XYZ file of C-alpha atoms in Angstrom:
661
model
C -37.899 68.913 -16.475
C -35.903 66.497 -18.632
C -37.330 62.998 -18.984
C -34.019 61.339 -19.823
C -30.369 62.380 -19.671
C -27.121 60.720 -20.695
C -24.031 60.835 -18.467
C -20.909 61.104 -20.617
C -18.609 59.759 -17.918
C -17.816 56.790 -15.728
C -16.946 55.845 -12.149
C -18.091 57.647 -9.055
C -19.150 60.879 -10.777
C -21.462 58.997 -13.150
C -22.998 57.235 -10.150
C -23.299 60.563 -8.339
C -25.240 62.181 -11.201
C -27.486 59.136 -11.536
C -28.463 59.360 -7.847
C -29.728 62.925 -8.143
C -31.419 62.250 -11.480
C -33.340 59.341 -9.962
C -34.328 61.526 -6.995
C -35.773 64.002 -9.497
C -37.583 61.297 -11.492
C -35.251 61.597 -14.509
C -34.273 58.453 -16.436
C -30.558 57.961 -17.079
C -28.365 56.513 -19.808
C -24.831 55.317 -19.054
C -22.029 54.856 -21.569
C -19.240 52.358 -21.081
C -16.048 51.008 -22.621
C -15.001 47.361 -22.774
C -13.206 47.795 -19.441
C -16.387 49.126 -17.804
C -18.897 46.566 -19.040
C -19.602 45.443 -15.469
C -19.109 48.837 -13.811
C -21.418 50.167 -11.107
C -22.612 53.160 -13.147
C -23.757 50.765 -15.867
C -25.768 48.779 -13.344
C -27.312 51.898 -11.762
C -28.483 53.558 -14.988
C -31.799 52.786 -16.664
C -30.010 52.142 -19.963
C -26.399 51.643 -21.019
C -24.614 51.999 -24.359
C -21.259 50.488 -25.302
C -18.916 53.068 -26.862
C -15.633 51.308 -27.582
C -12.298 49.936 -26.352
C -10.852 50.637 -22.859
C -8.585 53.525 -23.885
C -10.396 56.811 -23.220
C -9.165 58.205 -26.545
C -11.208 55.479 -28.269
C -14.314 55.669 -26.089
C -15.067 58.367 -23.489
C -13.217 61.056 -25.446
C -14.928 60.349 -28.772
C -17.684 62.961 -29.020
C -19.330 61.285 -32.018
C -19.912 58.084 -30.039
C -21.402 59.992 -27.114
C -23.751 61.926 -29.385
C -24.854 58.788 -31.216
C -25.637 57.114 -27.883
C -27.728 60.119 -26.850
C -29.655 60.179 -30.126
C -30.226 56.413 -30.182
C -31.645 56.408 -26.652
C -33.652 59.623 -26.933
C -31.699 61.449 -24.227
C -32.671 65.120 -24.097
C -29.542 66.320 -22.316
C -25.957 65.259 -21.581
C -24.164 65.687 -18.252
C -20.380 65.494 -18.793
C -19.296 64.951 -15.170
C -15.679 66.059 -14.783
C -12.645 65.251 -16.917
C -13.024 63.694 -20.368
C -15.206 66.024 -22.507
C -16.514 68.215 -19.678
C -14.466 71.298 -20.606
C -14.258 70.931 -24.362
C -16.132 73.766 -26.083
C -16.295 71.893 -29.382
C -18.232 69.124 -27.642
C -20.729 71.632 -26.251
C -21.240 73.073 -29.722
C -21.720 69.607 -31.205
C -24.235 68.681 -28.508
C -26.260 71.835 -29.080
C -26.073 71.459 -32.866
C -27.625 68.019 -32.430
C -30.577 69.570 -30.597
C -29.490 68.181 -27.235
C -29.009 70.245 -24.073
C -25.552 70.393 -22.509
C -25.758 70.272 -18.708
C -23.037 72.781 -18.017
C -21.909 76.254 -19.107
C -21.990 77.466 -22.690
C -19.139 77.203 -25.169
C -18.324 80.889 -24.666
C -17.570 80.406 -20.961
C -15.634 77.204 -21.566
C -13.537 78.831 -24.275
C -12.839 81.856 -22.088
C -12.279 80.118 -18.761
C -11.443 76.531 -19.658
C -8.161 77.580 -21.256
C -5.861 78.706 -18.459
C -3.896 81.176 -20.590
C -7.002 82.907 -21.913
C -8.658 82.941 -18.492
C -5.658 84.617 -16.879
C -5.620 87.319 -19.527
C -9.333 87.952 -19.022
C -8.909 88.005 -15.254
C -6.081 90.527 -15.541
C -8.173 92.721 -17.835
C -10.992 92.590 -15.280
C -8.645 93.798 -12.551
C -8.373 90.444 -10.819
C -5.091 89.841 -9.048
C -3.135 87.124 -10.874
C 0.124 85.315 -10.242
C 3.106 86.703 -12.233
C 3.991 84.541 -15.201
C 4.334 84.062 -18.959
C 0.915 83.600 -20.535
C 2.163 82.838 -24.034
C 2.682 79.354 -25.468
C 6.118 77.856 -24.788
C 7.616 76.487 -27.997
C 10.241 74.105 -26.623
C 12.277 73.104 -23.567
C 14.984 75.718 -24.260
C 12.412 78.503 -24.228
C 10.902 77.053 -21.051
C 14.284 77.321 -19.334
C 14.807 80.885 -20.589
C 11.375 82.108 -19.458
C 11.667 80.328 -16.110
C 14.910 82.177 -15.431
C 13.312 85.503 -16.327
C 10.332 84.934 -14.002
C 12.604 83.673 -11.234
C 12.605 80.248 -9.619
C 10.649 78.470 -8.350
C 8.191 78.319 -11.251
C 5.167 76.199 -12.098
C 4.870 74.609 -15.546
C 1.216 73.885 -16.298
C -0.740 72.390 -19.160
C -3.066 75.005 -20.626
C -5.889 72.485 -20.978
C -4.966 70.751 -17.731
C -6.824 69.796 -14.606
C -6.760 67.242 -11.800
C -3.037 67.673 -11.264
C -2.195 66.368 -14.739
C 0.487 68.175 -16.729
C 1.896 70.163 -13.796
C 5.484 70.401 -12.565
C 7.405 72.659 -10.153
C 10.950 73.619 -11.143
C 13.612 75.091 -8.875
C 16.403 75.227 -11.468
C 17.118 75.027 -15.208
C 17.433 71.250 -15.272
C 14.095 70.754 -13.537
C 12.472 73.327 -15.844
C 13.681 71.436 -18.908
C 12.641 68.046 -17.597
C 9.365 69.388 -16.183
C 8.406 70.999 -19.494
C 8.838 67.723 -21.365
C 6.885 65.681 -18.783
C 4.100 68.264 -18.478
C 3.779 68.424 -22.255
C 3.662 64.623 -22.587
C 1.059 64.253 -19.825
C -1.024 67.051 -21.317
C -0.957 65.444 -24.738
C -1.955 62.044 -23.324
C -4.674 63.288 -20.965
C -6.192 66.193 -22.881
C -5.039 65.940 -26.485
C -3.517 69.447 -26.063
C 0.198 69.801 -25.300
C 0.370 73.573 -24.717
C 2.249 74.525 -21.558
C 2.614 77.883 -19.808
C 4.757 79.051 -16.890
C 3.979 81.126 -13.811
C 5.679 82.070 -10.575
C 5.245 79.473 -7.865
C 4.042 81.220 -4.710
C 5.786 79.668 -1.735
C 3.830 78.799 1.410
C 0.556 78.995 -0.521
C -2.914 77.804 0.322
C -5.197 76.525 -2.412
C -8.696 77.863 -1.765
C -11.521 77.792 -4.275
C -14.923 79.434 -4.544
C -17.998 77.547 -5.721
C -20.177 79.603 -8.060
C -23.617 78.895 -9.452
C -25.247 80.814 -12.299
C -28.392 80.531 -14.402
C -29.325 81.542 -17.953
C -31.067 84.677 -16.708
C -27.921 86.500 -15.587
C -28.021 85.483 -11.916
C -24.761 84.297 -10.311
C -24.072 83.555 -6.640
C -21.183 82.041 -4.700
C -21.584 79.180 -2.225
C -18.608 79.743 0.039
C -15.147 78.285 -0.269
C -13.305 74.983 -0.091
C -9.857 74.522 1.402
C -7.881 72.230 -0.931
C -4.317 72.786 0.282
C -3.511 69.163 1.130
C -2.131 68.011 -2.212
C 0.388 65.541 -3.563
C 1.905 66.141 -6.988
C -0.680 68.927 -7.342
C -3.459 66.375 -6.956
C -5.897 67.174 -4.149
C -5.979 64.611 -1.358
C -8.134 66.264 1.327
C -10.734 69.004 0.883
C -12.928 70.752 3.395
C -15.544 73.457 3.684
C -15.298 76.062 4.962
C -11.596 76.941 5.112
C -10.105 77.178 8.613
C -8.009 80.118 7.359
C -10.386 82.599 5.756
C -12.165 85.373 7.606
C -15.529 86.729 6.494
C -13.989 89.759 4.819
C -11.672 87.678 2.629
C -14.423 85.175 1.857
C -16.702 87.974 0.674
C -13.987 89.578 -1.461
C -13.058 86.278 -3.114
C -16.712 85.403 -3.656
C -17.634 88.738 -5.205
C -14.601 88.617 -7.474
C -15.572 85.105 -8.584
C -19.096 86.243 -9.339
C -17.855 89.222 -11.361
C -15.580 86.990 -13.417
C -18.424 84.513 -14.024
C -20.792 87.250 -15.139
C -18.186 88.543 -17.589
C -18.444 85.281 -19.535
C -22.220 84.728 -19.058
C -21.591 81.723 -16.840
C -24.646 79.510 -16.353
C -24.074 76.344 -14.313
C -21.978 75.170 -11.393
C -18.338 76.229 -11.630
C -15.298 76.828 -9.478
C -12.893 79.755 -9.345
C -9.560 78.716 -7.863
C -7.217 81.002 -5.960
C -3.814 80.788 -4.375
C -3.771 82.550 -1.000
C -0.654 83.658 0.864
C -0.083 83.816 4.618
C -1.468 87.371 4.756
C -4.710 86.353 3.002
C -3.695 88.025 -0.246
C -5.320 85.982 -2.990
C -4.444 85.457 -6.647
C -6.595 84.008 -9.398
C -5.352 80.680 -10.712
C -8.025 79.339 -13.016
C -11.693 78.608 -13.406
C -12.982 75.069 -13.735
C -16.090 75.189 -15.879
C -17.559 71.971 -14.538
C -18.532 70.136 -11.386
C -15.526 69.596 -9.107
C -14.542 66.291 -7.525
C -14.807 67.931 -4.106
C -18.290 69.409 -4.570
C -19.882 67.260 -1.792
C -18.312 69.301 1.027
C -20.007 72.431 -0.314
C -23.287 70.565 -0.586
C -23.142 69.569 3.072
C -22.384 73.002 4.521
C -24.863 74.850 2.274
C -27.617 72.249 1.898
C -27.564 72.735 -1.894
C -27.544 69.744 -4.274
C -25.216 71.060 -6.979
C -26.094 68.367 -9.506
C -29.774 69.193 -9.116
C -29.032 72.882 -9.639
C -27.045 72.077 -12.794
C -30.012 70.137 -14.159
C -32.480 72.900 -13.336
C -30.268 75.618 -14.817
C -29.731 73.596 -17.993
C -33.496 73.182 -18.291
C -33.829 76.966 -18.187
C -35.045 77.531 -14.634
C -33.967 80.536 -12.598
C -31.930 80.021 -9.447
C -34.294 79.496 -6.545
C -31.948 81.292 -4.141
C -30.134 84.612 -3.876
C -26.788 85.433 -2.293
C -28.562 86.380 0.914
C -30.041 82.888 1.164
C -26.617 81.220 1.245
C -25.394 80.238 4.718
C -22.531 77.986 5.800
C -23.528 75.590 8.564
C -21.219 73.061 10.192
C -18.080 71.561 8.708
C -17.470 68.976 6.010
C -14.312 67.002 5.238
C -13.519 64.887 2.148
C -10.695 62.420 1.549
C -9.983 60.783 -1.788
C -9.526 57.031 -1.504
C -7.169 55.953 -4.277
C -5.882 52.641 -5.615
C -2.243 53.405 -4.893
C 0.437 52.223 -2.488
C 1.629 55.080 -0.257
C 4.455 52.964 1.174
C 5.872 52.433 -2.338
C 5.861 56.071 -3.317
C 2.124 56.145 -4.103
C 2.540 53.902 -7.119
C -0.771 52.997 -8.797
C -2.303 49.646 -7.925
C -4.586 47.722 -10.240
C -6.485 44.492 -9.844
C -9.694 43.093 -8.407
C -11.376 44.305 -5.234
C -11.582 40.925 -3.545
C -13.236 42.568 -0.514
C -14.900 45.956 -0.499
C -16.856 47.102 2.550
C -17.222 50.888 2.871
C -18.283 52.424 6.179
C -22.017 52.663 6.783
C -23.522 55.927 5.556
C -25.490 58.092 7.984
C -25.973 61.765 8.857
C -22.220 62.137 9.382
C -20.769 59.819 6.717
C -21.199 59.829 2.927
C -19.420 57.572 0.428
C -19.410 58.501 -3.276
C -18.035 55.543 -5.197
C -18.157 53.817 -8.544
C -16.952 50.375 -7.463
C -18.222 47.321 -5.594
C -16.812 44.097 -4.208
C -15.447 42.064 -7.110
C -14.988 45.090 -9.377
C -11.771 45.604 -11.327
C -9.518 48.639 -10.910
C -8.215 49.261 -14.427
C -4.924 50.772 -15.573
C -6.800 52.851 -18.142
C -8.468 55.384 -15.838
C -8.032 57.530 -12.758
C -7.189 55.420 -9.660
C -9.995 56.833 -7.500
C -11.939 54.225 -5.548
C -14.214 56.589 -3.637
C -14.661 59.928 -1.937
C -15.233 59.660 1.804
C -17.122 62.673 3.146
C -17.854 63.387 6.802
C -19.882 66.233 8.223
C -20.510 67.560 11.706
C -21.033 70.763 13.662
C -17.312 71.563 14.056
C -14.059 70.871 12.244
C -12.756 68.712 15.097
C -15.887 66.582 14.991
C -15.743 66.243 11.197
C -12.134 65.029 11.522
C -13.131 62.579 14.275
C -15.873 61.105 12.072
C -13.399 60.910 9.182
C -10.865 59.005 11.281
C -13.494 56.549 12.467
C -14.860 56.024 8.947
C -11.364 55.424 7.539
C -10.789 52.772 10.202
C -14.023 51.066 9.121
C -13.185 51.128 5.378
C -12.253 47.544 4.492
C -10.538 47.084 1.104
C -8.573 44.027 0.017
C -7.115 42.822 -3.285
C -5.296 46.040 -4.157
C -3.150 48.582 -2.364
C -4.883 51.776 -1.228
C -4.025 55.058 0.461
C -6.256 54.811 3.540
C -3.270 54.490 5.930
C -1.919 57.761 4.543
C -5.291 59.491 4.836
C -5.570 58.322 8.446
C -2.099 59.669 9.178
C -3.092 63.039 7.716
C -6.240 63.187 9.850
C -4.194 62.375 12.961
C -1.420 64.879 12.208
C -1.317 67.688 14.809
C -0.449 70.291 12.183
C -3.418 69.335 10.031
C -5.711 69.289 13.037
C -4.586 72.812 13.904
C -5.505 74.023 10.395
C -1.929 75.199 9.758
C -1.444 73.946 6.214
C -0.122 74.953 2.809
C 0.117 73.145 -0.513
C 3.605 72.111 0.655
C 2.206 70.243 3.676
C 2.829 66.706 2.418
C 6.287 67.515 1.020
C 7.279 69.179 4.294
C 5.838 66.595 6.670
C 6.807 63.531 4.618
C 10.030 64.600 2.863
C 11.225 61.014 2.483
C 7.846 59.648 1.525
C 5.236 57.952 3.668
C 6.579 55.092 5.735
C 3.397 54.307 7.635
C 1.481 55.836 10.484
C 2.818 56.123 14.019
C 1.566 53.558 16.533
C 0.365 55.442 19.608
C 0.421 53.852 23.056
C -3.376 54.044 23.244
C -3.835 52.165 19.959
C -1.099 49.678 20.888
C -2.798 48.786 24.167
C -6.152 48.564 22.429
C -4.649 46.200 19.822
C -3.150 44.001 22.547
C -6.493 43.824 24.321
C -8.314 43.124 21.047
C -5.958 40.336 19.989
C -6.345 38.709 23.406
C -10.120 38.897 23.023
C -10.108 37.553 19.439
C -7.851 34.681 20.445
C -10.125 33.795 23.362
C -13.181 33.756 21.093
C -11.407 31.536 18.555
C -10.204 29.119 21.245
C -13.703 29.026 22.701
C -15.152 28.116 19.306
C -12.551 25.408 18.762
C -13.409 23.677 22.016
C -17.133 24.268 22.485
C -18.858 24.399 19.075
C -22.016 22.334 19.256
C -24.044 24.005 16.515
C -24.054 27.426 18.146
C -21.398 30.016 18.964
C -21.236 30.421 22.720
C -19.897 33.227 24.853
C -16.452 32.973 26.376
C -16.162 29.994 28.756
C -15.031 30.393 32.372
C -11.976 32.418 33.422
C -9.127 32.322 30.875
C -6.316 32.558 33.384
C -3.815 30.849 31.088
C -1.196 33.436 29.994
C -0.679 34.317 26.347
C 2.537 35.639 24.829
C 2.007 38.526 22.410
C 4.541 40.074 20.039
C 3.659 43.515 18.666
C 5.865 46.198 17.092
C 9.036 44.583 18.442
C 7.730 44.221 22.007
C 6.849 41.022 23.849
C 4.140 41.078 26.523
C 1.943 38.592 28.370
C -1.798 38.828 28.920
C -4.594 36.898 30.596
C -8.321 37.327 30.047
C -11.377 36.749 32.211
C -15.029 37.307 31.214
C -17.250 39.502 33.360
C -20.970 40.244 33.051
C -20.945 42.687 30.112
C -17.265 42.869 29.185
C -13.959 41.068 29.560
C -11.072 41.959 31.822
C -7.590 41.683 30.412
C -4.444 41.863 32.489
C -1.497 43.316 30.575
C 1.439 42.771 32.883
C 0.178 44.705 35.930
C -2.329 46.865 34.050
C -6.042 46.095 33.878
C -7.863 46.659 30.552
C -11.637 46.376 30.339
C -12.888 45.525 26.840
C -16.464 45.510 25.562
C -17.514 44.515 22.046
C -20.475 43.017 20.203
C -18.206 41.555 17.494
C -19.082 38.202 15.994
C -16.685 35.823 14.211
C -16.472 36.475 10.485
C -16.932 40.229 10.696
C -13.907 41.938 9.081
C -14.103 45.016 11.319
C -14.328 44.931 15.094
C -15.625 47.807 17.209
C -14.258 47.738 20.722
C -14.353 49.921 23.792
C -11.167 49.664 25.851
C -11.199 51.445 29.204
C -13.892 53.777 27.879
C -12.167 54.682 24.576
C -13.760 53.512 21.309
C -11.798 51.971 18.442
C -12.625 50.409 15.061
C -10.086 47.884 13.759
C -9.830 45.869 10.564
C -9.018 42.198 11.091
C -6.923 39.879 8.933
C -6.038 36.455 10.271
C -2.445 35.202 10.281
C -1.280 31.605 10.824
C -0.392 32.352 14.464
C -1.982 35.691 15.086
C -3.804 38.601 13.540
C -3.097 41.704 11.510
C -5.006 44.625 12.989
C -5.367 47.990 11.262
C -6.392 51.079 13.203
C -5.675 54.796 12.858
C -3.760 54.125 9.647
C -1.393 51.634 11.281
C -1.278 47.915 10.419
C 0.437 45.595 12.862
C 1.117 41.873 12.525
C 0.513 40.612 16.043
C 1.547 37.127 17.107
C -0.247 35.420 20.008
C 0.935 32.050 21.279
C 1.482 30.123 24.430
C 4.668 31.225 26.224
C 6.263 27.875 25.342
C 5.459 28.201 21.625
C 6.651 31.807 21.606
C 10.032 30.766 22.998
C 10.446 28.157 20.244
C 9.270 30.571 17.545
C 12.159 32.905 18.342
C 14.554 30.118 17.328
C 13.128 29.874 13.806
C 15.409 31.195 11.017
C 14.307 34.391 9.271
C 13.547 34.309 5.548
C 15.947 36.556 3.620
C 14.488 38.630 0.779
C 16.080 38.191 -2.687
C 18.700 40.746 -3.754
C 17.245 43.067 -6.408
C 19.800 45.851 -5.976
C 21.192 45.272 -9.481
C 17.818 45.362 -11.203
C 15.461 48.145 -12.258
C 11.995 46.675 -11.710
C 8.754 48.144 -12.985
C 7.122 49.448 -9.788
C 3.572 49.139 -11.137
C 1.686 47.762 -14.140
C 2.119 50.333 -16.895
C 3.251 51.369 -20.350
C 6.925 52.156 -21.036
C 7.001 55.676 -22.484
C 10.756 55.863 -22.962
C 14.062 54.269 -21.995
C 16.828 56.831 -21.535
C 19.934 54.590 -21.430
C 21.471 51.732 -23.383
C 23.506 48.650 -22.564
C 27.044 49.624 -21.524
C 26.083 53.159 -20.420
C 27.507 54.471 -17.173
C 24.772 56.044 -15.016
C 24.890 58.289 -11.959
C 22.612 58.290 -8.925
C 19.471 60.301 -9.660
C 19.790 59.973 -13.429
C 16.605 59.241 -15.394
C 16.544 55.634 -16.598
C 13.019 55.203 -17.932
C 9.535 56.693 -17.878
C 6.486 54.510 -17.224
C 2.900 55.698 -17.604
C 0.070 54.298 -15.475
C -3.404 55.672 -14.802
C -2.721 58.745 -16.965
C 0.360 59.793 -14.947
C 3.995 59.616 -16.016
C 6.429 58.163 -13.471
C 10.149 58.849 -13.898
C 12.365 55.963 -12.741
C 15.814 57.109 -11.608
C 19.056 55.368 -10.726
C 19.444 54.794 -6.992
C 23.251 54.612 -7.236
C 26.104 54.873 -9.727
C 26.565 51.882 -12.021
C 26.884 50.447 -15.520
C 23.915 49.140 -17.503
C 24.546 45.488 -18.360
C 21.251 44.829 -20.099
C 18.014 46.530 -21.184
C 14.990 44.231 -21.108
C 12.193 46.619 -22.136
C 11.591 49.283 -24.755
C 9.148 52.108 -25.405
C 5.653 50.797 -26.043
C 5.988 47.686 -23.870
C 3.220 46.965 -21.361
C 4.807 45.643 -18.187
C 3.517 43.911 -15.084
C 4.584 44.955 -11.611
C 8.191 43.890 -10.807
C 8.961 43.135 -14.465
C 12.677 43.690 -15.155
C 13.367 46.840 -17.171
C 17.163 46.759 -16.988
C 20.082 45.126 -15.224
C 23.314 46.613 -13.820
C 26.809 45.309 -13.272
């Protein structure tokens, strides 16, 4: 086996590869840009090599720097992770020419399958069902509109070298086709250095289901079941699970065998994924093949018991697969959510900054956290906004969801915005829990965007009981600290006024032998907890139901977060509460006549000038952040009175881009 390998990547996937390499006794070399000098993958590796400035185009995408790092450190092989150089055939050829082993498929497979246009042609020639579309290169926006009309709307415009949701747009009319072509081309050029775009029919009510394949250099290829990846936003996967709640054994076998046949046609030797779109009748159509390790690979690992990174290393070293198709079984259920640095309340805008607090849930047999960050780490504008992948596993789908919900409640992140409230809302959604999903799920269930989770009566009562308990502990500490924290003093019969979600209630609390009793109006709530002051997450049992809640202190109360819902809860004496209601409310400043930059980013273009008359919905500017273009549109009709930014400017959040009369 290899003695030393280099990981040509960063973040959680670099950390993931390092973990398996260490388990196998293989030394590791990390590479890092200026922005990643203090990154977790650098700390975890045995050695680390600096490769350039923060921009990926000047560091992680420069093959010569990666190869030099490998040669200088004596690395025998290079694992590319995903993204960056992982699906670039020229990089594979350069690695092999340097006498170094590439931990992944050969250049032939990457050339054939990594390019979506070529792969679709090969799939069609092999008799694989493919989605109708135009496989040729689109020359300009006018041709994109013409071809889209010939195929019939809706259509999907996709970057040929794309992946991870980058360079993809859906168009329902000529205007959207024109605009989508330009945006897809720009994103493709920025992310992959390849601006080719093709168009295919968009299958409505589709499911996105993919097959994991594994091949060796001796002609053996097997499939390791499927992953359901239908919960997506902007074509970026948000939730993945294995197996799919939709497939039957017959369809699974047909998709798997077709994936194997396609892999064998290109001499595939490594871990790879064949992606399909599946309609409501379980008809499936080939989309593309990803010739690399997928972000969502952990769910397959948990239901099959196969370490995919280990298999990639063994295959690259020349070993035969140690298993046959008959050895593959799917046991239990695994669920993965992607925790991103983005604000779901503000349209999922990227969030950058320092992780002032970072406490992931404790890992055990049911919970796994793959991450590349730590408390105090910086989330940079230069790379993908992923913080971690939260994976839960259990015997059934319902149990895997339950573990996921609990783990999300325990995930404590401060300093930046994150999407955990949205993930919690998805896990709690009845339609998701039923398994009735398509790739349109988020658009259909949240047509106006995500405005926060719904506060259930059970969680509301639990929050009221918890705030009463926290307040009693704090008051006890204030009055009885003598060097040690004591239990609650005698009966707390004094009433407390609580304001939560627009409602005002009164509670009292009394300690019993192993729990406290809280009276909420005429209802009795029994609360038990082993929480201690200073812990940011409290685990409570209220009338037999268990809850995990994040705690943030307020001047006269607490902010509790549970089940994706954050509530600012005030608790005061009844007299203080009555006076508080007389306080004037602070009025937010009027920004209706300003276009503010919604996130830190780079201005790609400004579409209007001073004096222009604009209409609601019209494009005003395009801002790029974390490798994604964001189109800023006019919210209402108006006249531009001033433009304060231009293409190429780097702006902070809420920086003024333009003003209106």
